[in-house]
PDB file of C-alpha atoms in Angstrom:
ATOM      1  CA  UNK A 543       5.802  13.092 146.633  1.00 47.00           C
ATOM      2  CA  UNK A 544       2.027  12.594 147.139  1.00 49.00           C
ATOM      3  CA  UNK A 545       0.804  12.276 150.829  1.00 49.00           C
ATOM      4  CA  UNK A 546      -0.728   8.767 151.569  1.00 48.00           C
ATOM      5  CA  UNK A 547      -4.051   8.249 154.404  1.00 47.00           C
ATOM      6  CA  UNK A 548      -1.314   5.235 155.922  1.00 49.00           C
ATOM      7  CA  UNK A 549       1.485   7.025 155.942  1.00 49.00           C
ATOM      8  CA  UNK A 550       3.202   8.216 159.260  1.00 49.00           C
ATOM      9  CA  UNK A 551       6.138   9.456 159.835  1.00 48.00           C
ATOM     10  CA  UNK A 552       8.114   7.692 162.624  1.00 48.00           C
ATOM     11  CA  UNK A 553       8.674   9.849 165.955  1.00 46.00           C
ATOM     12  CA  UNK A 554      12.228  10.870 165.203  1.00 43.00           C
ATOM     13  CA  UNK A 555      11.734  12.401 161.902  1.00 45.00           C
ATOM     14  CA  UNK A 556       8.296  14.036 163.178  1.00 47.00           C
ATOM     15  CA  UNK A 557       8.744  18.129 163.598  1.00 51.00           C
ATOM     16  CA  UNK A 558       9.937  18.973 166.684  1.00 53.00           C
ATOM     17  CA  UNK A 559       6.613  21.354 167.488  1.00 46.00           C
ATOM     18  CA  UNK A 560       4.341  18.023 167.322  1.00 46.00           C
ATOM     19  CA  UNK A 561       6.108  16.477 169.986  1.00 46.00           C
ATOM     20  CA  UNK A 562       5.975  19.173 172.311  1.00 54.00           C
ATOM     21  CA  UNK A 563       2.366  20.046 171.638  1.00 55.00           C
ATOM     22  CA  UNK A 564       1.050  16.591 171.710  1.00 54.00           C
ATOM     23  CA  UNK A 565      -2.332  16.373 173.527  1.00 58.00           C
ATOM     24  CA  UNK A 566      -2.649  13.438 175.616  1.00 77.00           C
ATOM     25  CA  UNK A 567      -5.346  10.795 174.123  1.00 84.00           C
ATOM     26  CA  UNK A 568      -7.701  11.169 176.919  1.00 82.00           C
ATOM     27  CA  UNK A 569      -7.416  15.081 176.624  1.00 87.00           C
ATOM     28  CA  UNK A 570      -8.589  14.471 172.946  1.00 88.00           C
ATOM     29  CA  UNK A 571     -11.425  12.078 173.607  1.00 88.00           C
ATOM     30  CA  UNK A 572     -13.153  13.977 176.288  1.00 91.00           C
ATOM     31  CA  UNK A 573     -12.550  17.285 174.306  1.00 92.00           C
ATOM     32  CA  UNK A 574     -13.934  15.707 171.192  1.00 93.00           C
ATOM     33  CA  UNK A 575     -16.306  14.472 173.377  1.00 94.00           C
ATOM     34  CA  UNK A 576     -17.419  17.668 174.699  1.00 95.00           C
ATOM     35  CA  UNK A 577     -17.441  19.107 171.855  1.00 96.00           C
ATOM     36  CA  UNK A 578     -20.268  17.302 169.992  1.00 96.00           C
ATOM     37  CA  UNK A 579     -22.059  17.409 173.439  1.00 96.00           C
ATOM     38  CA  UNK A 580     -22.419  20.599 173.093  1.00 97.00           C
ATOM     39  CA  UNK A 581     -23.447  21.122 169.238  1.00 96.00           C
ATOM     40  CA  UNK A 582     -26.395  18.135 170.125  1.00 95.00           C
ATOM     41  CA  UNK A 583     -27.366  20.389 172.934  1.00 94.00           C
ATOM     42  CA  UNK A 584     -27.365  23.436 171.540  1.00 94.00           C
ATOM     43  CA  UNK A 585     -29.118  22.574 168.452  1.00 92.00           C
ATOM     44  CA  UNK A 586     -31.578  20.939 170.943  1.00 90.00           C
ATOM     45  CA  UNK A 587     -32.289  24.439 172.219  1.00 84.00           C
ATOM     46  CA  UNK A 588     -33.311  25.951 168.899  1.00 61.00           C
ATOM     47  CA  UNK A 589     -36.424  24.479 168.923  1.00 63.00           C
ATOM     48  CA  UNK A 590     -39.577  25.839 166.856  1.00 64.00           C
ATOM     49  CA  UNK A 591     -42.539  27.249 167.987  1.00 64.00           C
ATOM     50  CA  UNK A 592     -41.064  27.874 171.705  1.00 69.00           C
ATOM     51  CA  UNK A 593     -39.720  31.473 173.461  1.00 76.00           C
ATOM     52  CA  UNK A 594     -36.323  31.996 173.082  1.00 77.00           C
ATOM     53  CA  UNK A 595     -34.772  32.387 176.231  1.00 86.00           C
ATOM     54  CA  UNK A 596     -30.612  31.946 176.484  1.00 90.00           C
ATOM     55  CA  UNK A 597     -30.058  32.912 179.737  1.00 93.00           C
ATOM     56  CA  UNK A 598     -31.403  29.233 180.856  1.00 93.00           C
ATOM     57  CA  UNK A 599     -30.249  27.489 177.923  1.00 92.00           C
ATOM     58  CA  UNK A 600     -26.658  28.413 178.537  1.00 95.00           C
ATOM     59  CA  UNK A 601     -26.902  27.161 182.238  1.00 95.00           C
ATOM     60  CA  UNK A 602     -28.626  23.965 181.031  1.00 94.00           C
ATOM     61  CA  UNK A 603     -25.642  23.487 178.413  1.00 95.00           C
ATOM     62  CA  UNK A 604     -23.178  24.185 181.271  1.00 96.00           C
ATOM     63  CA  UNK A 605     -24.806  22.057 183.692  1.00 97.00           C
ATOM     64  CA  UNK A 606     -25.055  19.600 181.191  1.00 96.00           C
ATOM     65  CA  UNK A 607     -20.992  19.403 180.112  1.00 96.00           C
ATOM     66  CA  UNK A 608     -20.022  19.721 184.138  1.00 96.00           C
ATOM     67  CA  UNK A 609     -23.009  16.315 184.487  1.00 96.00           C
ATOM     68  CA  UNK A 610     -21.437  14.498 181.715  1.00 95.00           C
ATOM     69  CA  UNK A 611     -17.542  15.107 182.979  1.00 93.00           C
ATOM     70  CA  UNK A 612     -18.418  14.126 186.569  1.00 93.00           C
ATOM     71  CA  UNK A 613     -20.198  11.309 185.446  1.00 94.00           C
ATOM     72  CA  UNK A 614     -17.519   9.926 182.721  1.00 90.00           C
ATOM     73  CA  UNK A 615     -14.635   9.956 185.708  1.00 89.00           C
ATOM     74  CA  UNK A 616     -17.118   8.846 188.042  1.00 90.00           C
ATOM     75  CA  UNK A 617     -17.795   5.461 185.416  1.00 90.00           C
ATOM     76  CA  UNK A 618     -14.036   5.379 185.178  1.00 83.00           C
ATOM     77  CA  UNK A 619     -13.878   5.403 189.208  1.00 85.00           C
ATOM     78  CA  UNK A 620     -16.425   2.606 189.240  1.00 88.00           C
ATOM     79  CA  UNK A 621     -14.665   0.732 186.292  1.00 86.00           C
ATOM     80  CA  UNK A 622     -11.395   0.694 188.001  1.00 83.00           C
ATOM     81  CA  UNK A 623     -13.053  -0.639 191.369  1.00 81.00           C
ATOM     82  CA  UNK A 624     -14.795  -3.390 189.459  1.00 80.00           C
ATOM     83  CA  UNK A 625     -11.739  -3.918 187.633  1.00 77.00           C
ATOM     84  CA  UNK A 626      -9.309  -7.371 187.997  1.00 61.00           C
ATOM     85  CA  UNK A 627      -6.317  -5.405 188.590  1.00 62.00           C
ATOM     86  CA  UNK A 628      -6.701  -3.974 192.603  1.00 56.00           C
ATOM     87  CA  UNK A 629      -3.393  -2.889 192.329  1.00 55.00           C
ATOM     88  CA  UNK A 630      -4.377   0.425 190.340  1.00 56.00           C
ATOM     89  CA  UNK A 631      -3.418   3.243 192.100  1.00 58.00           C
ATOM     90  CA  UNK A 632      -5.088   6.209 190.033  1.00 67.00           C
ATOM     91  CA  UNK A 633      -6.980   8.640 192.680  1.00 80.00           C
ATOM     92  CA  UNK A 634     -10.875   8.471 192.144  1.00 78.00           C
ATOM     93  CA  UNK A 635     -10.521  12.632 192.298  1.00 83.00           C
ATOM     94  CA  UNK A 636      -7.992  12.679 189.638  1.00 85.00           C
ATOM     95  CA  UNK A 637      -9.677  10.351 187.748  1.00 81.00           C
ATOM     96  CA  UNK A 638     -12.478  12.606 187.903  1.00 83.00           C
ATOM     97  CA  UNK A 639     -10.796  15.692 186.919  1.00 86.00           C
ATOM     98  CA  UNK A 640      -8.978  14.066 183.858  1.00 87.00           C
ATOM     99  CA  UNK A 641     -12.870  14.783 182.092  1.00 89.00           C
ATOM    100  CA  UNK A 642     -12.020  18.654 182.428  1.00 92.00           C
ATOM    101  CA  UNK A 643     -11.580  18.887 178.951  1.00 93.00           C
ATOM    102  CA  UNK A 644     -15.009  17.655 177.774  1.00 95.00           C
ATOM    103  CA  UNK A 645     -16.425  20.300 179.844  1.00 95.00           C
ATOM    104  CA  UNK A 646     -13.976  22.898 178.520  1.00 96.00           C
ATOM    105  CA  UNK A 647     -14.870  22.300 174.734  1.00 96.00           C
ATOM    106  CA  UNK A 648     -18.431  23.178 175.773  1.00 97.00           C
ATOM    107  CA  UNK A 649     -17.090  26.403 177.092  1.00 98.00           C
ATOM    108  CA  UNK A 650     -17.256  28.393 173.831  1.00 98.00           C
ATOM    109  CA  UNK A 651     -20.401  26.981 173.407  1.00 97.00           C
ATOM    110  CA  UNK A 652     -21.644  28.522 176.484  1.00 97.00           C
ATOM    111  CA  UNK A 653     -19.719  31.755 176.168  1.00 97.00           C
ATOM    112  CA  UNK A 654     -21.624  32.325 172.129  1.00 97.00           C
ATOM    113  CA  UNK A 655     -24.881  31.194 174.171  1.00 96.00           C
ATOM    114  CA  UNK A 656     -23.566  34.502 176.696  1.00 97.00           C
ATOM    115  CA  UNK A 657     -23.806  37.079 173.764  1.00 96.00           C
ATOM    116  CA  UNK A 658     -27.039  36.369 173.300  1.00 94.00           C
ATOM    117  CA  UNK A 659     -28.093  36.429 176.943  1.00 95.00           C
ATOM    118  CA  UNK A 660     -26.461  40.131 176.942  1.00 95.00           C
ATOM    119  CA  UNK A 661     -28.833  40.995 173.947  1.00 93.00           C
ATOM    120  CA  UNK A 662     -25.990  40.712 171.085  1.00 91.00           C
ATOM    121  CA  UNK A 663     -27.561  37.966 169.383  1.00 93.00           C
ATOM    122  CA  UNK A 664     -31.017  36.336 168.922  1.00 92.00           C
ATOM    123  CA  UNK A 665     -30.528  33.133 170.159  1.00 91.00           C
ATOM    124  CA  UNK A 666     -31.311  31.062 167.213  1.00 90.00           C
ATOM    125  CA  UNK A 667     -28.207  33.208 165.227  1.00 93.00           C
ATOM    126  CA  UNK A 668     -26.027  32.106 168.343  1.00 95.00           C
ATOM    127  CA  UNK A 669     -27.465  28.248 168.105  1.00 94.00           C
ATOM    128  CA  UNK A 670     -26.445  28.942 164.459  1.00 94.00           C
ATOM    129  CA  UNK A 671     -22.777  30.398 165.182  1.00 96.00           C
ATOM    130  CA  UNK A 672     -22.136  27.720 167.963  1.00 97.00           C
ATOM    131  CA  UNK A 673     -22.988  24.719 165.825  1.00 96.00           C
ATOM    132  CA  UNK A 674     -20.576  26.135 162.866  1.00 97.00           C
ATOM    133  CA  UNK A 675     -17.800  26.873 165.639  1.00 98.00           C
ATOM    134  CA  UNK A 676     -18.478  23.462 166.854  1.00 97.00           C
ATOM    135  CA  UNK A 677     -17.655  21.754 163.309  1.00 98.00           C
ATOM    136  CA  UNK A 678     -14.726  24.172 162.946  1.00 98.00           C
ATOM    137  CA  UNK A 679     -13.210  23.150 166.046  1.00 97.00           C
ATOM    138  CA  UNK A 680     -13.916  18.904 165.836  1.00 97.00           C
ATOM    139  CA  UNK A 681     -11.361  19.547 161.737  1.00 98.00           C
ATOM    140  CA  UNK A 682      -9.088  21.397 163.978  1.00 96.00           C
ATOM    141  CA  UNK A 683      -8.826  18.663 166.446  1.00 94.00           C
ATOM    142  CA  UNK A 684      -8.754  15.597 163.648  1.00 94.00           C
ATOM    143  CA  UNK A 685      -6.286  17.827 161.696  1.00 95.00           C
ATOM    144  CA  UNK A 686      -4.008  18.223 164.109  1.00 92.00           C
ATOM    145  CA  UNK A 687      -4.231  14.663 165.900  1.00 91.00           C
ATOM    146  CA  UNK A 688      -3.222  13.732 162.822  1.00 93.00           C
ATOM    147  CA  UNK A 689      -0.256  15.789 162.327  1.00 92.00           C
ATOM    148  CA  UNK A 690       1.139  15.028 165.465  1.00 89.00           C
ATOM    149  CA  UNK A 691       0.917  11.444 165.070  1.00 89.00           C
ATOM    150  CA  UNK A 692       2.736  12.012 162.178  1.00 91.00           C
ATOM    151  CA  UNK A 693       0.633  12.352 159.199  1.00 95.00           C
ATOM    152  CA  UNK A 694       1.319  14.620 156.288  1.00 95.00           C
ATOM    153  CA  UNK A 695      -0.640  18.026 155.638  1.00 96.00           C
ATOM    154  CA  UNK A 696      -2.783  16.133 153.181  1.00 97.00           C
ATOM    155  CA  UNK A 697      -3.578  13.280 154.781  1.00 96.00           C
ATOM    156  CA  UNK A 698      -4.131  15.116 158.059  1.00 96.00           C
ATOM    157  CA  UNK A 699      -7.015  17.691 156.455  1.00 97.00           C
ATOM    158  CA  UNK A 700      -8.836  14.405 155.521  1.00 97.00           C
ATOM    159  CA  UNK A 701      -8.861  13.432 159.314  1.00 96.00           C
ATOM    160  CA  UNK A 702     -10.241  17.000 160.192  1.00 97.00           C
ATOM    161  CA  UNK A 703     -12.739  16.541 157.585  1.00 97.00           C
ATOM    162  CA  UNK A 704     -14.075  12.793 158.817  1.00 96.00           C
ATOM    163  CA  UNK A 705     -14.110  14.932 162.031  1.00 95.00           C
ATOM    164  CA  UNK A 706     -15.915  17.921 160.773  1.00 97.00           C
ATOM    165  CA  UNK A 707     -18.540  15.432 159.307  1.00 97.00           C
ATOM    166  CA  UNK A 708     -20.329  14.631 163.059  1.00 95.00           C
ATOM    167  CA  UNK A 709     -20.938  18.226 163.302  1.00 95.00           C
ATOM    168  CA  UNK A 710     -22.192  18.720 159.885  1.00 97.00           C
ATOM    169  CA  UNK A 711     -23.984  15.658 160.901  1.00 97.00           C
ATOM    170  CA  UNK A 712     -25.633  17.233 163.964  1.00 95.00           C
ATOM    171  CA  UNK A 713     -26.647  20.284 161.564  1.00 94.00           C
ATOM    172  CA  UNK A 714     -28.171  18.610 159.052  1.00 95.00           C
ATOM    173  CA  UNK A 715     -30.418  17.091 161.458  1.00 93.00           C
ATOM    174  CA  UNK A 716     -31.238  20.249 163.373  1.00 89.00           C
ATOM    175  CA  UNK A 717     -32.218  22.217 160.100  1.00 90.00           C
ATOM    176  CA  UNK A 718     -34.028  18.543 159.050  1.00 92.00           C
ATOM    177  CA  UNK A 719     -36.081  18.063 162.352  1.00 88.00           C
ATOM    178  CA  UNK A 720     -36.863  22.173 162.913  1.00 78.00           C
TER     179      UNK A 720
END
């Protein structure tokens, strides 16, 4: 029986590993999030003409992820102040903290970035190996929100691969622009 984009399977029939490994939506966002943070930054480092030097670049892309997560819960701290409802009760520091994933997507970013501070890499073959694991990991996320909202195998490896396309996206323009 052929796999359809709209089909999704209701909750009760879905396998009972998806429901236990669902990731919470917010989880997802910010992790997507972080994730193409971190391939615009990192191509941003590869730049021509310029001294390589990683050990900077991977605090920059660090400093960067932890700036951006702050100041995403921060906006959501200010959001819920401004907002109607004065009866939400969320804690500004928790709504802070719920951007933790955003900064840990850029983590493997920083730790490839790492290998070529320790002289394992040039940097521009780590830029290169950061921006592919990058794409890798946005089909892995589509892919598997996918699946555990229900989807079918086929249907959900089209969602990983409109995923993957932002970070083949973000390549294309780095080899385009350098």
């Amino acid at each position: 029986m052929p796999d359809r984009a709209c089909h999704v399977r209701p909750e009760s029939v879905a396998p009972r590993w998806i429901s236990r490994h669902r990731p919470p939506e917010q989880s997802l966002f910010s992790g997507i999030y972080g994730l193409v943070l971190a391939s615009a930054l990192v191509a941003a480092l590869d730049a021509t003409g310029e001294k390589a030097d990683p050990g900077p670049d991977t605090l920059w892309v660090l400093l960067t992820a932890l700036a951006s997560g702050a100041a995403h819960g921060y906006a959501h701290v200010i959001a819920q102040r401004a907002s109607v409802d004065s009866a939400a009760t969320t804690s500004r520091r928790k709504l802070v903290l719920a951007e933790w994933p955003l900064v840990a997507a850029a983590l493997p970013t920083v730790g490839i970035l790492l290998v070529a501070v320790a002289g394992g890499w040039a940097e521009a073959t780590a830029v290169d190996a950061a921006l592919v694991f990058n794409t890798v990991a946005l089909f892995g996320c589509g892919a598997w929100a996918a699946r555990t909202a229900g989807h079918g195998w086929p249907s959900s490896v089209r969602a990983g691969g409109m995923d993957m396309l932002i970070g083949l996206m973000i390549i294309i323009a780095n080899a385009l622009i350098k």
